[in-house]
Each structure stands twice: as structure tokens, then as C-alpha cells.
Short mmCIF file of C-alpha atoms in Angstrom, two decimals:
data_model
loop_
_atom_site.label_atom_id
_atom_site.label_comp_id
_atom_site.label_asym_id
_atom_site.label_seq_id
_atom_site.Cartn_x
_atom_site.Cartn_y
_atom_site.Cartn_z
CA MET A 1 0.74 -22.47 54.81
CA ALA A 2 0.28 -18.64 54.80
CA GLU A 3 3.53 -16.62 55.17
CA PRO A 4 3.86 -14.81 58.59
CA ALA A 5 3.12 -10.98 58.63
CA ALA A 6 6.34 -8.98 58.27
CA ALA A 7 7.39 -7.33 61.39
CA LEU A 8 6.79 -3.69 61.62
CA PRO A 9 10.17 -1.61 61.57
CA GLU A 10 11.27 0.10 64.68
CA PRO A 11 10.46 3.72 64.91
CA ASP A 12 13.23 6.25 64.19
CA ARG A 13 13.05 8.77 66.77
CA ALA A 14 14.11 11.66 64.76
CA ALA A 15 11.85 11.07 62.17
CA LEU A 16 8.96 10.69 64.67
CA VAL A 17 10.24 14.14 66.23
CA ALA A 18 10.10 15.88 62.65
CA HIS A 19 6.55 14.28 61.92
CA ALA A 20 5.35 15.62 65.54
CA ARG A 21 6.59 19.03 64.88
CA GLU A 22 4.91 19.48 61.54
CA THR A 23 1.64 18.17 63.32
CA ILE A 24 1.81 20.72 66.03
CA ALA A 25 2.67 23.63 63.57
CA ARG A 26 -0.62 22.47 61.64
CA GLY A 27 -2.89 21.44 64.37
CA SER A 28 -1.99 24.19 67.37
CA LYS A 29 -0.52 27.29 66.14
CA SER A 30 -1.02 28.56 69.66
CA PHE A 31 0.70 25.61 71.36
CA ALA A 32 3.48 25.57 68.67
CA ALA A 33 4.35 28.92 69.42
CA ALA A 34 4.33 28.40 73.32
CA SER A 35 6.49 25.25 72.70
CA GLN A 36 9.33 26.94 71.28
CA LEU A 37 10.23 28.32 74.51
CA PHE A 38 11.02 24.83 76.01
CA ASP A 39 14.54 23.32 76.13
CA LYS A 40 15.23 21.16 73.10
CA THR A 41 14.65 17.61 75.01
CA THR A 42 11.58 18.98 76.60
CA ARG A 43 10.03 20.62 73.45
CA GLU A 44 10.67 17.26 71.44
CA ARG A 45 9.05 15.37 73.96
CA VAL A 46 5.98 17.79 74.23
CA TRP A 47 5.61 17.60 70.39
CA LEU A 48 5.38 13.71 70.45
CA LEU A 49 2.78 13.69 73.15
CA TYR A 50 1.07 16.37 71.17
CA ALA A 51 0.86 14.27 68.08
CA TRP A 52 -0.89 11.02 70.00
CA CYS A 53 -3.38 13.44 71.50
CA ARG A 54 -4.09 14.97 68.15
CA ALA A 55 -4.17 11.58 66.55
CA CYS A 56 -6.63 10.23 68.81
CA ASP A 57 -8.77 13.21 68.50
CA ASP A 58 -8.78 13.17 64.80
CA ILE A 59 -9.80 9.43 64.91
CA ALA A 60 -12.31 9.76 67.26
CA ASP A 61 -14.15 12.60 65.54
CA GLU A 62 -13.22 11.89 61.80
CA GLN A 63 -11.21 15.12 61.61
CA ASP A 64 -8.08 16.21 59.90
CA LEU A 65 -5.97 17.95 62.46
CA GLY A 66 -9.02 19.44 64.53
CA GLY A 67 -11.09 20.53 61.43
CA GLU A 68 -15.17 20.15 61.00
CA LEU A 69 -16.37 17.33 62.83
CA GLY A 70 -17.16 14.04 61.10
CA THR A 71 -20.74 12.64 60.39
CA THR A 72 -20.13 9.07 60.36
CA PRO A 73 -23.18 7.28 62.03
CA GLY A 74 -22.15 6.54 65.64
CA GLY A 75 -22.26 2.89 65.31
CA ASP A 76 -18.68 3.30 63.80
CA ALA A 77 -17.76 5.26 66.74
CA ALA A 78 -17.30 2.21 68.77
CA GLU A 79 -14.74 0.81 66.09
CA ARG A 80 -12.64 4.04 66.05
CA LEU A 81 -12.55 4.12 69.68
CA ALA A 82 -11.32 0.48 69.75
CA GLN A 83 -8.52 1.43 67.06
CA ILE A 84 -7.21 4.25 69.56
CA ARG A 85 -7.04 1.50 72.45
CA ARG A 86 -5.31 -0.90 70.14
CA LEU A 87 -2.65 1.32 68.75
CA THR A 88 -2.28 3.04 72.34
CA ASP A 89 -1.82 -0.25 73.98
CA LEU A 90 0.84 -1.48 71.41
CA ALA A 91 2.67 1.85 71.88
CA MET A 92 2.78 1.44 75.86
CA ALA A 93 4.08 -1.95 75.47
CA GLY A 94 6.97 -0.64 73.27
CA LEU A 95 5.83 -2.16 70.09
CA PRO A 96 5.83 -0.35 66.71
CA THR A 97 2.31 0.45 65.74
CA GLY A 98 2.51 1.49 61.96
CA ASN A 99 1.38 4.81 62.73
CA PRO A 100 4.00 7.64 63.72
CA ASN A 101 1.37 9.59 65.98
CA PHE A 102 1.18 6.38 68.30
CA ASP A 103 4.96 5.52 67.87
CA ALA A 104 5.81 8.91 69.22
CA LEU A 105 3.45 8.24 72.39
CA GLY A 106 5.60 5.03 72.51
CA VAL A 107 8.96 6.88 72.58
CA VAL A 108 7.98 9.67 74.98
CA ALA A 109 6.19 7.13 77.47
CA ARG A 110 9.31 5.27 77.81
CA GLU A 111 11.68 8.15 78.09
CA CYS A 112 9.38 9.85 80.82
CA GLY A 113 7.47 6.96 82.68
CA LEU A 114 4.20 7.69 81.26
CA THR A 115 1.69 5.15 82.43
CA ARG A 116 -1.05 3.31 80.65
CA GLY A 117 -3.40 4.54 83.52
CA MET A 118 -2.76 8.37 82.27
CA ALA A 119 -3.31 7.51 78.71
CA GLU A 120 -6.52 5.54 79.58
CA ASP A 121 -7.80 8.74 81.35
CA VAL A 122 -7.46 10.52 78.10
CA ILE A 123 -9.16 7.87 76.13
CA ASP A 124 -12.18 8.00 78.44
CA GLY A 125 -13.20 11.43 76.95
CA PHE A 126 -13.27 9.83 73.66
CA ALA A 127 -15.20 7.06 75.11
CA LEU A 128 -17.92 9.66 76.30
CA ASP A 129 -18.19 11.25 72.88
CA ALA A 130 -18.50 7.75 71.34
CA GLU A 131 -21.61 7.24 73.43
CA ASP A 132 -23.21 10.71 72.02
CA TRP A 133 -22.80 11.79 75.89
CA THR A 134 -23.93 15.50 76.84
CA PRO A 135 -23.39 16.99 80.25
CA ARG A 136 -26.16 17.74 82.47
CA SER A 137 -24.50 19.57 85.41
CA GLU A 138 -21.20 21.35 86.00
CA ALA A 139 -19.67 18.48 87.26
CA ASP A 140 -20.31 16.57 84.30
CA LEU A 141 -18.73 19.36 82.12
CA LEU A 142 -15.48 19.37 84.11
CA ARG A 143 -15.34 15.47 84.32
CA TYR A 144 -15.36 15.72 80.57
CA CYS A 145 -12.72 18.56 80.51
CA PHE A 146 -10.71 16.45 82.79
CA HIS A 147 -10.76 13.60 80.39
CA VAL A 148 -9.96 15.47 77.02
CA ALA A 149 -7.37 17.92 78.65
CA GLY A 150 -6.85 18.08 82.19
CA ALA A 151 -5.58 14.52 81.89
CA VAL A 152 -3.53 15.52 79.27
CA GLY A 153 -2.02 18.50 81.48
CA VAL A 154 -0.95 15.63 84.01
CA MET A 155 0.80 13.70 81.23
CA MET A 156 2.65 17.07 79.96
CA ALA A 157 3.59 18.04 83.82
CA VAL A 158 5.57 14.46 83.81
CA VAL A 159 6.93 15.23 80.45
CA MET A 160 8.32 18.50 81.89
CA GLY A 161 9.82 16.69 84.90
CA VAL A 162 7.53 16.80 87.48
CA ALA A 163 7.55 13.96 89.84
CA PRO A 164 4.29 11.01 89.39
CA ASP A 165 3.87 11.52 93.13
CA ASP A 166 3.95 15.28 93.28
CA ASP A 167 -0.04 15.45 93.51
CA ASP A 168 -0.50 19.16 94.31
CA THR A 169 1.49 20.11 91.14
CA LEU A 170 0.02 17.63 88.82
CA ASP A 171 -3.59 18.91 90.29
CA ARG A 172 -2.30 22.54 88.92
CA ALA A 173 -1.36 21.01 85.86
CA CYS A 174 -4.75 19.23 85.43
CA ASP A 175 -6.23 22.81 86.10
CA LEU A 176 -4.51 24.43 83.26
CA GLY A 177 -5.97 21.79 80.97
CA LEU A 178 -9.39 22.38 82.34
CA ALA A 179 -8.99 26.06 81.73
CA PHE A 180 -8.07 25.48 78.22
CA GLN A 181 -10.73 22.91 77.29
CA LEU A 182 -13.54 25.57 78.79
CA GLY A 183 -12.06 28.18 76.35
CA ASN A 184 -12.32 25.73 73.65
CA ILE A 185 -16.01 24.95 74.71
CA ALA A 186 -16.95 28.48 74.53
CA ARG A 187 -15.50 29.07 71.36
CA ASP A 188 -16.41 26.15 69.42
CA VAL A 189 -20.27 26.24 70.45
CA ALA A 190 -21.31 26.67 66.45
CA GLU A 191 -18.67 24.17 65.25
CA ASP A 192 -19.94 21.67 67.86
CA ASP A 193 -23.57 22.04 67.12
CA ARG A 194 -22.97 21.32 63.23
CA GLY A 195 -21.42 18.05 64.34
CA GLY A 196 -24.35 17.36 66.50
CA ARG A 197 -22.84 17.99 70.00
CA CYS A 198 -23.19 20.15 72.80
CA TYR A 199 -20.84 20.51 75.89
CA LEU A 200 -22.98 23.18 77.77
CA PRO A 201 -24.60 21.85 80.89
CA ALA A 202 -28.29 21.09 80.39
CA GLU A 203 -28.68 22.79 83.70
CA TRP A 204 -26.99 26.03 82.62
CA LEU A 205 -29.03 26.24 79.44
CA ALA A 206 -32.04 25.67 81.45
CA GLU A 207 -31.15 28.37 84.01
CA ALA A 208 -30.92 30.71 80.94
CA ASP A 209 -34.19 29.80 79.43
CA ILE A 210 -32.49 28.32 76.54
CA PRO A 211 -34.38 25.23 75.04
CA PRO A 212 -32.20 22.33 74.24
CA GLY A 213 -30.74 22.27 70.73
CA GLU A 214 -31.85 26.04 70.37
CA GLN A 215 -28.91 28.00 71.52
CA LEU A 216 -27.71 29.10 68.48
CA ARG A 217 -31.19 30.62 67.31
CA PRO A 218 -31.11 34.75 67.21
CA CYS A 219 -33.79 34.90 69.89
CA TYR A 220 -31.32 32.97 72.24
CA ARG A 221 -27.90 34.67 71.41
CA ALA A 222 -27.78 37.17 74.29
CA ALA A 223 -28.59 34.41 76.60
CA LEU A 224 -26.00 32.25 75.07
CA VAL A 225 -23.37 35.08 75.90
CA ASP A 226 -24.11 34.94 79.58
CA VAL A 227 -23.39 31.17 79.14
CA ALA A 228 -20.14 31.87 77.49
CA LYS A 229 -19.22 34.50 80.24
CA ARG A 230 -19.88 32.05 82.81
CA LEU A 231 -17.54 29.31 80.95
CA ALA A 232 -14.88 32.22 80.83
CA ALA A 233 -14.99 32.86 84.55
CA LEU A 234 -14.77 29.19 85.41
CA ALA A 235 -11.65 29.05 82.89
CA ALA A 236 -9.98 31.89 84.91
CA ASP A 237 -10.45 30.20 88.24
CA TYR A 238 -8.52 27.10 86.88
CA GLU A 239 -6.09 29.43 84.95
CA ALA A 240 -5.17 31.24 88.40
CA SER A 241 -4.78 27.77 90.05
CA ALA A 242 -2.59 26.54 87.31
CA ARG A 243 -0.19 29.53 87.47
CA VAL A 244 0.56 28.54 91.20
CA GLY A 245 1.72 25.08 89.95
CA ALA A 246 3.74 26.86 86.86
CA ALA A 247 5.97 28.53 89.41
CA ARG A 248 7.27 25.50 90.65
CA LEU A 249 8.94 24.72 87.09
CA GLY A 250 12.02 25.64 85.68
CA TYR A 251 12.38 29.20 84.06
CA ARG A 252 11.77 28.27 80.46
CA GLN A 253 9.13 25.67 81.00
CA ARG A 254 7.41 28.28 83.35
CA TRP A 255 7.56 30.97 80.59
CA ALA A 256 6.21 28.33 77.94
CA ILE A 257 3.36 27.48 80.35
CA LEU A 258 2.45 30.99 81.32
CA SER A 259 2.61 31.85 77.45
CA ALA A 260 0.07 29.07 76.55
CA ALA A 261 -2.34 30.37 79.60
CA GLY A 262 -2.17 33.82 78.32
CA ILE A 263 -2.80 32.76 74.70
CA TYR A 264 -5.51 30.39 75.42
CA GLY A 265 -7.00 32.43 78.20
CA ALA A 266 -7.33 35.20 75.46
CA ILE A 267 -9.58 33.01 73.44
CA ALA A 268 -12.16 32.37 76.13
CA ARG A 269 -12.18 36.25 76.87
CA LYS A 270 -12.71 37.24 73.42
CA VAL A 271 -15.63 34.97 73.23
CA ALA A 272 -17.16 36.24 76.35
CA ALA A 273 -16.77 40.02 75.17
CA GLY A 274 -17.85 39.23 71.57
CA GLY A 275 -21.42 39.78 71.89
CA PRO A 276 -24.44 37.72 70.14
CA ARG A 277 -22.76 37.03 66.75
CA VAL A 278 -19.40 36.12 68.12
CA TRP A 279 -19.97 32.38 66.95
CA ASP A 280 -20.39 33.82 63.41
CA ALA A 281 -16.71 33.27 62.66
CA ARG A 282 -14.18 31.35 64.55
CA VAL A 283 -12.45 33.12 67.23
CA PHE A 284 -8.52 33.15 67.15
CA THR A 285 -5.51 35.12 68.54
CA SER A 286 -3.56 36.96 65.96
CA ARG A 287 0.33 36.24 65.46
CA GLU A 288 0.77 39.80 67.05
CA GLU A 289 -1.20 38.94 70.01
CA LYS A 290 0.45 35.65 70.57
CA LEU A 291 3.77 37.36 70.52
CA GLY A 292 2.39 39.97 73.27
CA TRP A 293 1.31 37.03 75.29
CA VAL A 294 4.80 35.49 75.04
CA LEU A 295 6.53 38.49 76.00
CA ARG A 296 4.14 39.37 79.03
CA ALA A 297 4.50 35.69 80.06
CA GLY A 298 8.48 36.20 79.98
CA LEU A 299 7.97 38.95 82.75
CA GLN A 300 5.68 36.93 84.67
CA ALA A 301 7.82 33.89 84.91
CA LEU A 302 10.26 36.18 86.84
CA GLY A 303 7.84 36.47 89.82
CA ARG A 304 5.72 34.30 91.93
CA PRO A 305 1.84 34.24 91.67
CA ASP A 306 -0.34 34.32 94.79
CA THR A 307 -1.19 31.14 96.18
CA VAL A 308 -5.01 30.19 95.57
CA PRO A 309 -6.74 27.21 96.34
CA HIS A 310 -7.97 24.77 93.78
CA PRO A 311 -11.22 25.11 92.52
CA LYS A 312 -14.12 22.78 93.94
CA TRP A 313 -13.71 20.52 91.06
CA SER A 314 -9.94 19.44 90.41
CA ARG A 315 -8.19 16.27 89.68
CA MET A 316 -8.54 14.38 92.73
CA SER A 317 -12.13 15.14 93.09
CA LEU A 318 -12.73 14.67 89.49
CA LYS A 319 -11.24 11.32 89.50
CA ALA A 320 -12.97 10.23 92.51
CA LEU A 321 -16.27 11.09 90.63
CA VAL A 322 -15.25 9.12 87.54
CA ASN A 323 -14.68 6.12 89.91
CA ALA A 324 -17.93 6.62 91.44
CA LYS A 325 -19.78 6.89 88.23
CA GLY A 326 -17.94 4.99 85.73
CA ALA A 327 -16.59 6.23 82.47
CA GLY A 328 -19.01 7.12 79.84
CA ARG A 329 -21.83 7.73 82.17
CA PRO A 330 -23.20 11.37 83.16
CA ALA A 331 -22.69 12.47 86.72
CA ALA A 332 -25.68 12.41 89.18
#
């Protein structure tokens, strides 16, 4: 008779925090800088949640801390998605996973009351990528952004102490994630193209007279800049909405969130202003620019932003769209 498999050891929280700190330092210099403004407990929990998000993204895309997209045939994508779900299920059940990034999720979920449904909203974004999904409309684009970033914003807000039934503040937190992802999509057009992906809505490309798959050809670069400007304008609308929600947080949390908003917003604005050759090299914010946004955010956090309405597509309307169409299927 075969010997039973040895039980996995219980994760050590301090070791997981140290691992998560190293992960965010390598995976997102912008977010790592902003996270230093949180109090110690919140900062550690943010790092733990980030480690899970980063690991899921890397497994799904065969990346190393957000590097170039992998090129394994799509048939393996379903296996990678199944791995993410299996490890996440173990973590949310409070069981050791053997993977520090997923053990990190288990710790922060127990401490903050994160739910399996919240995690599933994020995983559904990887399911879309596993199906080689591409957006047709603006609604499609924002539904994808909801899964891969807006839903993360909701989880981050709960980690920061927002009540799970405070729908308006969670909507605003989702809006910040949407703003971040829209900026990322504008910046990563060339990287995504090398990985065989395009997150620019087909309807937008058609309106700009850019044939499918041809957006990076020199003759279409000027039109592509207009598409990037459209993304940046949409990101700015979501950022403005998110700032209303950030004002409801404690000062240090507000400062951190506004710092991240400024740093990520700057990326979208740089792409929009960069001209046809902006995708020849990766756009980033320098250390000095990050420091400037942190200092500016410290002053902004002392005031209160004007109340602005949610954009047309926000958390609840996007979740309704997901429920109506089903995860992994383009919106009508």
C-alpha cells in the first residue's frame, strides 16, 4: 500500500510577508512605492494580496513578474487556468497550497473577510485570455478591465477596511482599477501584439480606419495615437470617480491611493502625448516623477475632491453585464 502524501506545512505569515514584499518590489515599482505610505498592517496585507494577483497573472500568461507574454499553444491555457482555480480554492478554504503566493491570499482573506466570489471575479479575466478573447465594443473592453483590475480594486478596498456592503465606495475602488488597466492597455499595445493579443475594441479600430491586426504598422500609427488618447480620456474619467471614494479613507490610505492614481495616470497621459513612436520603447515614470506624485498626493489628501458621478460603465453595471453574457463571452 502506498504511503499517504505528507501534509503541507502551515504557512508562516512573516515569511509570506517577506516574500510578498520582494514580489511587489520586483513586479510593480509604482505600486511598491505607493504602498510604503500605508500603515504597517495595511501595507503587509496589500503586499500579500498583490502576490496572489501577480502569481495568477504570471501563471496565466507564462510570464515572470509581468515580463513578455509566453507563447505556449493555447491548449495549455486551460490547464494553467485550472491550476489557478485549484490553488485559489485551497487558499480560500484555509488550507496550505505549497505556493507562497496563494498561501498569501489565504492569510489576507482570513484577516480581512475576502470572499471566494471576489477572487472569482478576478480569475474570470484570466478565463477570457485563455479563450483568446478580444473586445468588440467599449463595454467589452471595460468588462475585461473589471475582471483583471477593477475587481482587484474592490479586494484592495476591503483590505483597507471598507465595509463589504459599502457599495458606492467599492464602486469607486473598482473605478480606480479600471483607470489603471486602461492606462496599461494604452502602454502595452506593442507588447500585447507580440503576444498575439489586442485589447483595443474592434469598433474603435474600425472607426479609426485601422484594419484588424495592423495597428502598429507605420501608416496607421497616427490613427493609433488617437485611439490611445481615447483610452487616456476614459482612464481620466475613472480616476476622477475613484478620487471621490479615496476621500473616504484614512489619511495614510488616502495618500497612498492618490499617489498610485497620479503615478499610473501619468503613464496613460505620456502614451497619449507621445506621438506615433511612443510604442517603440516601454513608457514608465522615473523615480523622480514618482516622488513628485507622492508629494503632490500628500497635499491632495488634505482636501476633498468635487463629487462626480460614476462613469456609464461601473462595477454594478459591469457585473450585470457579466451575469447577462457569462464569463468568457464578448458582450453584445
